[in-house]
Structure formats: C-alpha cells, structure tokens
Coordinates of N, CA and C in Angstrom, one line a residue:
X116 N 0.8 -1.2 0.0 CA 0.0 0.0 0.0 C 0.9 1.2 0.0
X117 N 0.3 2.4 -0.3 CA 1.0 3.6 -0.3 C 1.2 4.1 1.1
X118 N 2.5 4.2 1.5 CA 2.8 4.6 2.9 C 3.0 6.1 3.0
X119 N 3.5 6.7 1.9 CA 3.8 8.1 2.0 C 4.1 8.7 0.6
X120 N 3.8 10.0 0.4 CA 4.0 10.7 -0.8 C 4.6 12.1 -0.5
X121 N 5.6 12.4 -1.2 CA 6.2 13.8 -1.0 C 6.8 14.3 -2.3
X122 N 7.1 15.6 -2.4 CA 7.6 16.2 -3.6 C 9.0 16.7 -3.3
X123 N 9.9 16.6 -4.3 CA 11.2 17.2 -4.2 C 11.3 18.2 -5.3
X124 N 11.7 19.5 -5.0 CA 11.7 20.6 -6.0 C 13.1 21.2 -6.0
X125 N 13.5 21.4 -7.2 CA 14.8 22.1 -7.4 C 14.5 23.6 -7.5
X126 N 15.4 24.5 -7.0 CA 15.2 25.9 -7.0 C 15.3 26.4 -8.5
X127 N 15.1 27.7 -8.7 CA 15.1 28.2 -10.1 C 16.5 28.5 -10.6
X128 N 17.6 28.2 -9.8 CA 19.0 28.5 -10.2 C 19.7 27.3 -10.8
X129 N 19.6 26.1 -10.2 CA 20.3 25.0 -10.7 C 19.5 23.7 -10.6
X130 N 19.9 22.7 -11.5 CA 19.4 21.4 -11.4 C 19.8 20.7 -10.1
X131 N 19.0 19.7 -9.7 CA 19.2 19.0 -8.5 C 19.2 17.5 -8.8
X132 N 20.0 16.8 -8.0 CA 20.0 15.3 -8.1 C 19.7 14.7 -6.8
X133 N 18.7 13.9 -6.8 CA 18.3 13.2 -5.5 C 19.0 11.8 -5.6
X134 N 20.0 11.7 -4.7 CA 20.8 10.4 -4.7 C 20.2 9.4 -3.8
X135 N 19.6 9.8 -2.7 CA 19.0 8.9 -1.8 C 18.3 9.5 -0.6
X136 N 17.8 8.6 0.3 CA 17.1 9.1 1.5 C 16.9 7.8 2.3
X137 N 16.5 8.0 3.6 CA 16.2 6.9 4.5 C 14.7 6.9 4.8
X138 N 14.1 5.7 4.8 CA 12.7 5.5 5.2 C 12.7 4.8 6.6
X139 N 12.0 5.4 7.5 CA 11.9 4.8 8.9 C 10.4 4.4 9.2
X140 N 10.3 3.3 9.9 CA 9.0 2.9 10.4 C 8.9 3.1 11.8
X141 N 7.8 3.7 12.3 CA 7.5 3.9 13.7 C 6.3 3.1 14.0
X142 N 6.4 2.1 14.9 CA 5.3 1.3 15.3 C 4.8 1.8 16.7
X143 N 3.5 1.7 16.9 CA 2.9 2.0 18.2 C 2.1 0.9 18.7
X144 N 2.4 0.2 19.8 CA 3.5 0.5 20.7 C 4.7 -0.4 20.4
X145 N 4.7 -1.3 19.4 CA 5.8 -2.2 19.1 C 7.0 -1.4 18.7
X146 N 8.2 -1.8 19.1 CA 9.4 -1.1 18.8 C 10.3 -1.8 17.7
X147 N 9.9 -3.0 17.3 CA 10.7 -3.7 16.4 C 9.9 -4.1 15.2
X148 N 10.6 -4.5 14.1 CA 9.9 -4.9 12.9 C 10.2 -6.4 12.7
X149 N 9.3 -7.2 13.2 CA 9.5 -8.7 13.0 C 8.9 -9.1 11.7
X150 N 9.4 -8.6 10.6 CA 8.9 -9.0 9.3 C 7.5 -8.5 9.1
X151 N 7.0 -7.5 9.8 CA 5.7 -6.9 9.6 C 5.7 -6.2 8.2
X152 N 6.7 -5.4 8.0 CA 6.9 -4.7 6.7 C 8.2 -5.2 6.1
X153 N 8.1 -5.8 4.9 CA 9.2 -6.4 4.3 C 10.0 -5.5 3.4
X154 N 9.3 -4.8 2.5 CA 10.0 -4.0 1.5 C 9.3 -2.7 1.3
X155 N 10.1 -1.7 0.8 CA 9.6 -0.4 0.5 C 10.1 -0.1 -1.0
X156 N 9.1 0.3 -1.8 CA 9.4 0.6 -3.2 C 9.3 2.1 -3.4
X157 N 10.2 2.7 -4.1 CA 10.2 4.2 -4.4 C 9.8 4.4 -5.8
X158 N 8.7 5.1 -6.0 CA 8.3 5.5 -7.3 C 8.5 7.0 -7.5
X159 N 9.0 7.4 -8.6 CA 9.2 8.8 -9.0 C 8.3 9.1 -10.2
X160 N 7.4 10.0 -10.0 CA 6.4 10.4 -11.0 C 5.7 9.1 -11.6
X161 N 5.4 8.2 -10.7 CA 4.7 7.0 -11.0 C 5.5 5.8 -11.6
X162 N 6.8 6.0 -11.7 CA 7.6 4.9 -12.2 C 8.5 4.3 -11.1
X163 N 8.5 3.0 -10.9 CA 9.3 2.4 -9.9 C 10.8 2.5 -10.3
X164 N 11.5 3.1 -9.3 CA 12.9 3.4 -9.5 C 13.8 2.5 -8.6
X165 N 13.3 2.0 -7.5 CA 14.1 1.2 -6.6 C 13.3 0.5 -5.6
X166 N 13.8 -0.6 -5.1 CA 13.1 -1.4 -4.0 C 14.2 -1.7 -2.9
X167 N 13.9 -1.5 -1.7 CA 14.8 -1.8 -0.6 C 14.1 -2.7 0.4
X168 N 14.8 -3.6 1.0 CA 14.3 -4.4 2.1 C 14.5 -3.8 3.4
X169 N 13.5 -4.0 4.3 CA 13.7 -3.5 5.7 C 14.5 -4.5 6.5
X170 N 14.7 -5.8 6.0 CA 15.5 -6.8 6.7 C 15.2 -6.9 8.2
X171 N 13.9 -6.9 8.5 CA 13.4 -7.0 9.9 C 13.8 -5.8 10.8
X172 N 14.2 -4.7 10.2 CA 14.7 -3.5 10.9 C 13.6 -2.5 10.7
X173 N 13.8 -1.3 11.3 CA 12.9 -0.2 11.1 C 13.4 0.9 10.2
X174 N 14.5 0.6 9.5 CA 15.0 1.6 8.5 C 15.3 0.9 7.2
X175 N 15.1 1.6 6.1 CA 15.6 1.1 4.8 C 16.2 2.4 4.1
X176 N 17.4 2.2 3.5 CA 18.0 3.4 2.9 C 18.2 3.2 1.4
X177 N 17.8 4.2 0.7 CA 17.9 4.2 -0.8 C 19.2 5.0 -1.1
X178 N 20.1 4.4 -1.9 CA 21.3 5.1 -2.4 C 21.4 5.0 -3.9
X179 N 22.3 5.9 -4.4 CA 22.6 5.9 -5.8 C 21.4 5.9 -6.8
X180 N 20.4 6.7 -6.4 CA 19.2 6.9 -7.2 C 19.5 7.7 -8.5
X181 N 20.2 8.8 -8.3 CA 20.5 9.6 -9.5 C 19.3 10.2 -10.2
X182 N 18.3 10.6 -9.4 CA 17.1 11.2 -10.0 C 17.4 12.7 -10.3
X183 N 17.4 13.0 -11.6 CA 17.7 14.4 -12.0 C 16.4 15.2 -11.9
X184 N 16.5 16.4 -11.3 CA 15.4 17.3 -11.2 C 15.8 18.7 -11.8
X185 N 15.2 19.0 -12.9 CA 15.6 20.3 -13.6 C 15.3 21.5 -12.7
X186 N 16.0 22.5 -12.9 CA 15.8 23.7 -12.1 C 14.4 24.2 -12.3
X187 N 13.7 24.5 -11.1 CA 12.3 25.0 -11.1 C 11.3 23.8 -11.3
X188 N 11.8 22.6 -11.4 CA 10.9 21.5 -11.6 C 10.7 20.7 -10.3
X189 N 9.7 19.9 -10.3 CA 9.3 19.1 -9.1 C 9.2 17.6 -9.5
X190 N 9.6 16.7 -8.7 CA 9.4 15.3 -8.8 C 8.6 14.8 -7.6
X191 N 7.6 14.0 -7.9 CA 6.8 13.4 -6.8 C 7.3 12.0 -6.5
X192 N 7.6 11.8 -5.2 CA 8.1 10.5 -4.8 C 7.0 9.8 -4.0
X193 N 6.7 8.6 -4.4 CA 5.7 7.8 -3.7 C 6.3 6.6 -3.1
X194 N 6.1 6.3 -1.8 CA 6.7 5.1 -1.2 C 5.6 4.1 -0.9
X195 N 5.7 2.9 -1.5 CA 4.8 1.8 -1.2 C 5.5 0.8 -0.4
X196 N 4.8 0.1 0.5 CA 5.4 -0.9 1.3 C 4.6 -2.2 1.1
X197 N 5.3 -3.3 1.4 CA 4.8 -4.6 1.4 C 4.6 -5.1 2.9
X198 N 3.4 -5.4 3.3 CA 3.2 -5.8 4.7 C 2.8 -7.2 4.7
X199 N 2.8 -7.8 5.9 CA 2.4 -9.2 6.1 C 1.2 -9.3 6.9
X200 N 0.6 -10.4 6.9 CA -0.7 -10.6 7.7 C -0.4 -10.6 9.2
X201 N 0.8 -10.7 9.6 CA 1.1 -10.7 11.0 C 1.4 -9.3 11.6
X202 N 1.2 -8.2 10.7 CA 1.4 -6.9 11.1 C 0.6 -6.6 12.4
X203 N 1.2 -6.0 13.4 CA 0.6 -5.8 14.7 C -0.5 -4.7 14.6
X204 N -1.5 -4.9 15.4 CA -2.6 -3.9 15.4 C -2.9 -3.6 16.9
X205 N -2.5 -2.4 17.3 CA -2.7 -2.0 18.7 C -4.1 -1.4 18.9
X206 N -4.8 -1.1 17.8 CA -6.2 -0.5 17.9 C -6.2 0.7 18.8
X207 N -5.2 1.5 18.7 CA -5.1 2.8 19.5 C -5.7 3.9 18.7
X208 N -6.0 5.0 19.3 CA -6.5 6.2 18.6 C -5.3 7.0 18.1
X209 N -4.1 6.6 18.5 CA -2.9 7.4 18.0 C -2.2 6.8 16.8
X210 N -2.8 5.8 16.2 CA -2.2 5.1 15.1 C -1.3 4.0 15.4
X211 N -1.3 2.9 14.6 CA -0.5 1.7 14.8 C 0.9 1.9 14.2
X212 N 1.0 2.6 13.1 CA 2.3 2.7 12.4 C 2.3 4.0 11.6
X213 N 3.5 4.6 11.4 CA 3.6 5.7 10.5 C 5.1 5.6 10.0
X214 N 5.3 6.4 8.9 CA 6.6 6.4 8.2 C 7.2 7.8 8.2
X215 N 8.5 7.8 8.3 CA 9.2 9.1 8.2 C 10.3 8.9 7.1
X216 N 10.7 10.1 6.6 CA 11.8 10.1 5.6 C 12.7 11.2 6.0
X217 N 14.0 10.8 6.0 CA 15.1 11.8 6.4 C 16.4 11.4 5.7
X218 N 17.4 12.0 6.2 CA 18.8 11.7 5.7 C 18.8 11.9 4.1
X219 N 18.3 13.0 3.6 CA 18.3 13.2 2.2 C 19.7 13.4 1.7
X220 N 20.1 12.8 0.5 CA 21.4 12.9 -0.1 C 21.1 13.6 -1.4
X221 N 21.4 14.9 -1.5 CA 21.1 15.8 -2.6 C 22.4 16.5 -3.1
X222 N 22.5 16.6 -4.4 CA 23.6 17.4 -5.0 C 23.0 18.4 -6.0
X223 N 23.7 19.6 -6.2 CA 23.2 20.5 -7.2 C 24.0 20.2 -8.5
X224 N 23.7 20.9 -9.5 CA 24.4 20.7 -10.9 C 25.9 20.9 -10.8
X225 N 26.4 21.6 -9.9 CA 27.9 21.8 -9.8 C 28.5 20.8 -8.9
X226 N 27.8 19.8 -8.4 CA 28.3 18.7 -7.6 C 28.4 19.1 -6.1
X227 N 27.9 20.2 -5.7 CA 27.8 20.6 -4.3 C 26.8 19.9 -3.6
X228 N 27.1 19.4 -2.4 CA 26.1 18.7 -1.6 C 25.1 19.7 -1.0
X229 N 23.9 19.4 -1.1 CA 22.8 20.2 -0.6 C 22.3 19.6 0.7
X230 N 22.4 20.3 1.8 CA 22.1 19.8 3.1 C 20.6 20.1 3.4
X231 N 20.0 19.0 3.8 CA 18.6 19.1 4.3 C 18.4 18.4 5.6
X232 N 17.9 19.1 6.6 CA 17.7 18.5 7.9 C 16.2 18.1 8.1
X233 N 15.5 18.2 7.0 CA 14.0 18.0 7.1 C 13.8 16.5 7.5
X234 N 12.8 16.3 8.3 CA 12.2 15.0 8.5 C 10.7 15.0 8.1
X235 N 10.4 14.3 7.1 CA 9.0 14.2 6.7 C 8.3 13.1 7.4
X236 N 7.1 13.4 8.0 CA 6.3 12.4 8.7 C 5.0 12.2 8.0
X237 N 4.8 10.9 7.8 CA 3.5 10.6 7.1 C 2.4 10.4 8.1
X238 N 1.2 10.2 7.6 CA 0.0 10.0 8.4 C 0.1 8.8 9.3
X239 N -0.5 8.9 10.5 CA -0.6 7.7 11.4 C -1.7 6.8 10.9
X240 N -1.3 5.5 10.7 CA -2.2 4.6 10.1 C -2.7 3.6 11.1
X241 N -4.0 3.3 11.1 CA -4.5 2.2 12.0 C -4.5 0.9 11.1
X242 N -4.0 -0.2 11.7 CA -3.9 -1.4 10.9 C -4.7 -2.5 11.5
X243 N -5.5 -3.2 10.7 CA -6.2 -4.4 11.1 C -5.3 -5.6 10.7
X244 N -5.0 -6.4 11.7 CA -4.1 -7.5 11.3 C -4.7 -8.6 10.6
X245 N -6.0 -8.7 10.5 CA -6.7 -9.7 9.8 C -8.1 -9.2 9.4
X246 N -8.7 -9.8 8.4 CA -10.0 -9.5 8.0 C -10.9 -10.7 8.2
X247 N -12.0 -10.6 8.9 CA -12.9 -11.7 9.0 C -14.1 -11.4 8.1
X248 N -14.5 -12.5 7.4 CA -15.6 -12.4 6.5 C -16.7 -13.3 6.9
X249 N -17.9 -12.8 7.1 CA -19.0 -13.5 7.5 C -20.1 -13.3 6.4
X250 N -20.7 -14.4 5.9 CA -21.7 -14.3 4.9 C -23.0 -14.8 5.4
X251 N -24.1 -14.1 5.1 CA -25.4 -14.5 5.5 C -25.9 -15.7 4.7
X252 N -26.6 -16.6 5.3 CA -27.2 -17.7 4.7 C -26.2 -18.6 4.0
X253 N -25.0 -18.7 4.5 CA -24.0 -19.6 3.9 C -23.4 -20.5 5.0
X254 N -23.5 -21.8 4.8 CA -23.0 -22.7 5.8 C -21.5 -22.8 5.7
X255 N -20.8 -22.9 6.7 CA -19.3 -23.1 6.7 C -19.0 -24.4 5.9
X256 N -17.9 -24.3 5.1 CA -17.5 -25.5 4.4 C -16.4 -26.2 5.2
X257 N -16.7 -27.4 5.6 CA -15.7 -28.1 6.4 C -14.7 -29.0 5.7
X258 N -15.0 -29.3 4.5 CA -14.0 -30.1 3.7 C -13.4 -29.2 2.6
X259 N -12.3 -29.7 2.1 CA -11.5 -29.0 1.1 C -12.3 -29.0 -0.2
X260 N -12.3 -27.8 -0.8 CA -12.9 -27.7 -2.1 C -11.9 -27.4 -3.2
X261 N -10.6 -27.3 -2.8 CA -9.6 -27.1 -3.8 C -8.9 -28.4 -4.1
X262 N -8.8 -28.8 -5.4 CA -8.2 -30.1 -5.7 C -6.7 -30.0 -5.5
X263 N -6.1 -31.1 -5.2 CA -4.6 -31.1 -5.0 C -4.0 -31.1 -6.3
X264 N -3.6 -29.9 -6.8 CA -2.9 -29.7 -8.1 C -2.3 -28.4 -8.1
X265 N -1.6 -28.1 -9.2 CA -1.0 -26.7 -9.3 C -1.9 -25.8 -10.1
X266 N -3.1 -26.2 -10.4 CA -4.0 -25.4 -11.1 C -4.8 -24.5 -10.1
X267 N -4.9 -23.2 -10.4 CA -5.7 -22.3 -9.6 C -7.2 -22.5 -9.9
X268 N -8.0 -22.7 -8.9 CA -9.4 -22.9 -9.1 C -10.1 -21.7 -8.5
X269 N -10.9 -20.9 -9.3 CA -11.6 -19.8 -8.7 C -12.8 -20.3 -7.8
X270 N -12.9 -19.7 -6.6 CA -13.9 -20.2 -5.6 C -15.0 -19.1 -5.5
X271 N -14.6 -17.9 -5.5 CA -15.6 -16.8 -5.3 C -15.0 -15.5 -5.8
X272 N -15.8 -14.5 -6.1 CA -15.4 -13.2 -6.6 C -15.9 -12.2 -5.6
X273 N -15.0 -11.4 -5.0 CA -15.4 -10.4 -4.0 C -15.2 -9.0 -4.5
X274 N -16.0 -8.1 -4.0 CA -15.9 -6.7 -4.3 C -15.8 -6.0 -3.0
X275 N -14.8 -5.2 -2.7 CA -14.7 -4.5 -1.4 C -15.1 -3.0 -1.6
X276 N -15.9 -2.5 -0.8 CA -16.3 -1.1 -0.8 C -16.7 -0.7 0.6
X277 N -16.8 0.6 0.8 CA -17.1 1.2 2.1 C -18.4 2.0 2.1
X278 N -19.2 1.7 3.1 CA -20.4 2.5 3.2 C -20.5 3.1 4.6
X279 N -20.5 4.4 4.7 CA -20.6 5.1 6.0 C -19.5 4.6 7.0
X280 N -18.3 4.4 6.4 CA -17.2 3.9 7.3 C -17.2 2.5 7.7
X281 N -18.1 1.7 7.1 CA -18.1 0.3 7.4 C -17.9 -0.5 6.1
X282 N -17.1 -1.6 6.2 CA -16.8 -2.4 5.1 C -18.0 -3.2 4.6
X283 N -18.3 -3.2 3.4 CA -19.4 -4.0 2.8 C -18.7 -5.0 1.8
X284 N -19.0 -6.2 1.9 CA -18.4 -7.2 1.1 C -19.4 -8.1 0.4
X285 N -19.9 -7.6 -0.8 CA -20.9 -8.4 -1.4 C -20.3 -9.6 -2.1
X286 N -21.0 -10.7 -2.2 CA -20.5 -11.9 -2.8 C -21.1 -11.9 -4.2
X287 N -20.3 -12.0 -5.2 CA -20.7 -11.9 -6.6 C -20.4 -13.3 -7.2
X288 N -21.5 -14.0 -7.7 CA -21.3 -15.4 -8.2 C -20.3 -15.3 -9.4
X289 N -19.6 -16.4 -9.5 CA -18.6 -16.5 -10.7 C -19.1 -17.6 -11.6

C-alpha cells in the first residue's frame, strides 16, 4: 500500500540530483519490525525506481538513485510498502504505524552537496491485522474444495467497498 508521498523541488537556479534518502517505520506500541513490513518501493512520477528491504529492521536506505530534477521542476516520490498478515494492530487512537523520511542525499548541478535536515512524517495509520468475512445464509465449508494440483481454481469473486465507514463485502457469483 502507499505509505507516503512527497515532492522534491529544485530551485530556479540549478538542477538538483536526488541520490537517496532513508525511510523509517515507527510502530505504536511495538518497537521492532519482526517482518511486519518487508519491502519499500520508491516510485518517482509513477515509475518504480528502486526497492529496498527492511530486513526485519525499522529503516531502509535508498542510495545511488541519481534522479535528476531540472531547475524549477518538481518530482513526486511515492513510497509503497509490502506488509504481512502478522502486522501488529494496537487498535489505538494514536495510530499503529507511520513512516518518516530523512537523511536526504542531494547534489546540485555543480556537484555541491545540498544539506537538508528535514524529517518528513507521514499520516498515522491504523492497521487491522486480519479481515474476518461472514456471509449471511452460507454454511461453513468443512471439507476441502480445492483439488490437490498446481491449477488455480476460482472459488468466489469479491468486491470491497465502504459504506458510511463500514466495510461491505458483497458476494458476486462466478
């Protein structure tokens, strides 16, 4: 899912090169990343430019990106993360997880290092660690309906939508 989006703009004097930055995960109240978030992908103007692994840590660093930003121009950076079903959910009102970006590595067109002490903080996200689906008038299936083979067998088609802040999951026959 999209964890964070930010823009990098070059001034009107010189081109700028974004070489890298660090992405940090802040969990509430958990303090470690036990493979809850595995990878972070950096997209620039909608194009995937790099993927980094968190390696069970709370930071991932992008290096050697070489993203050229013409003077006066802006590039939009979107960070998407891969999460696992074991992602913790504290169900707090302060958010279960959020992302920050810092340690920007920038150079201008003359090769001068551009210093940025900015820390960008994303929105605090509430995470549900699992989704439970209950269907009306449907008995639970107790035996396997998937044959033992490498062929994928469609079982049902689902459509997710939200009505008044509540998830509605209609079952559409296939």
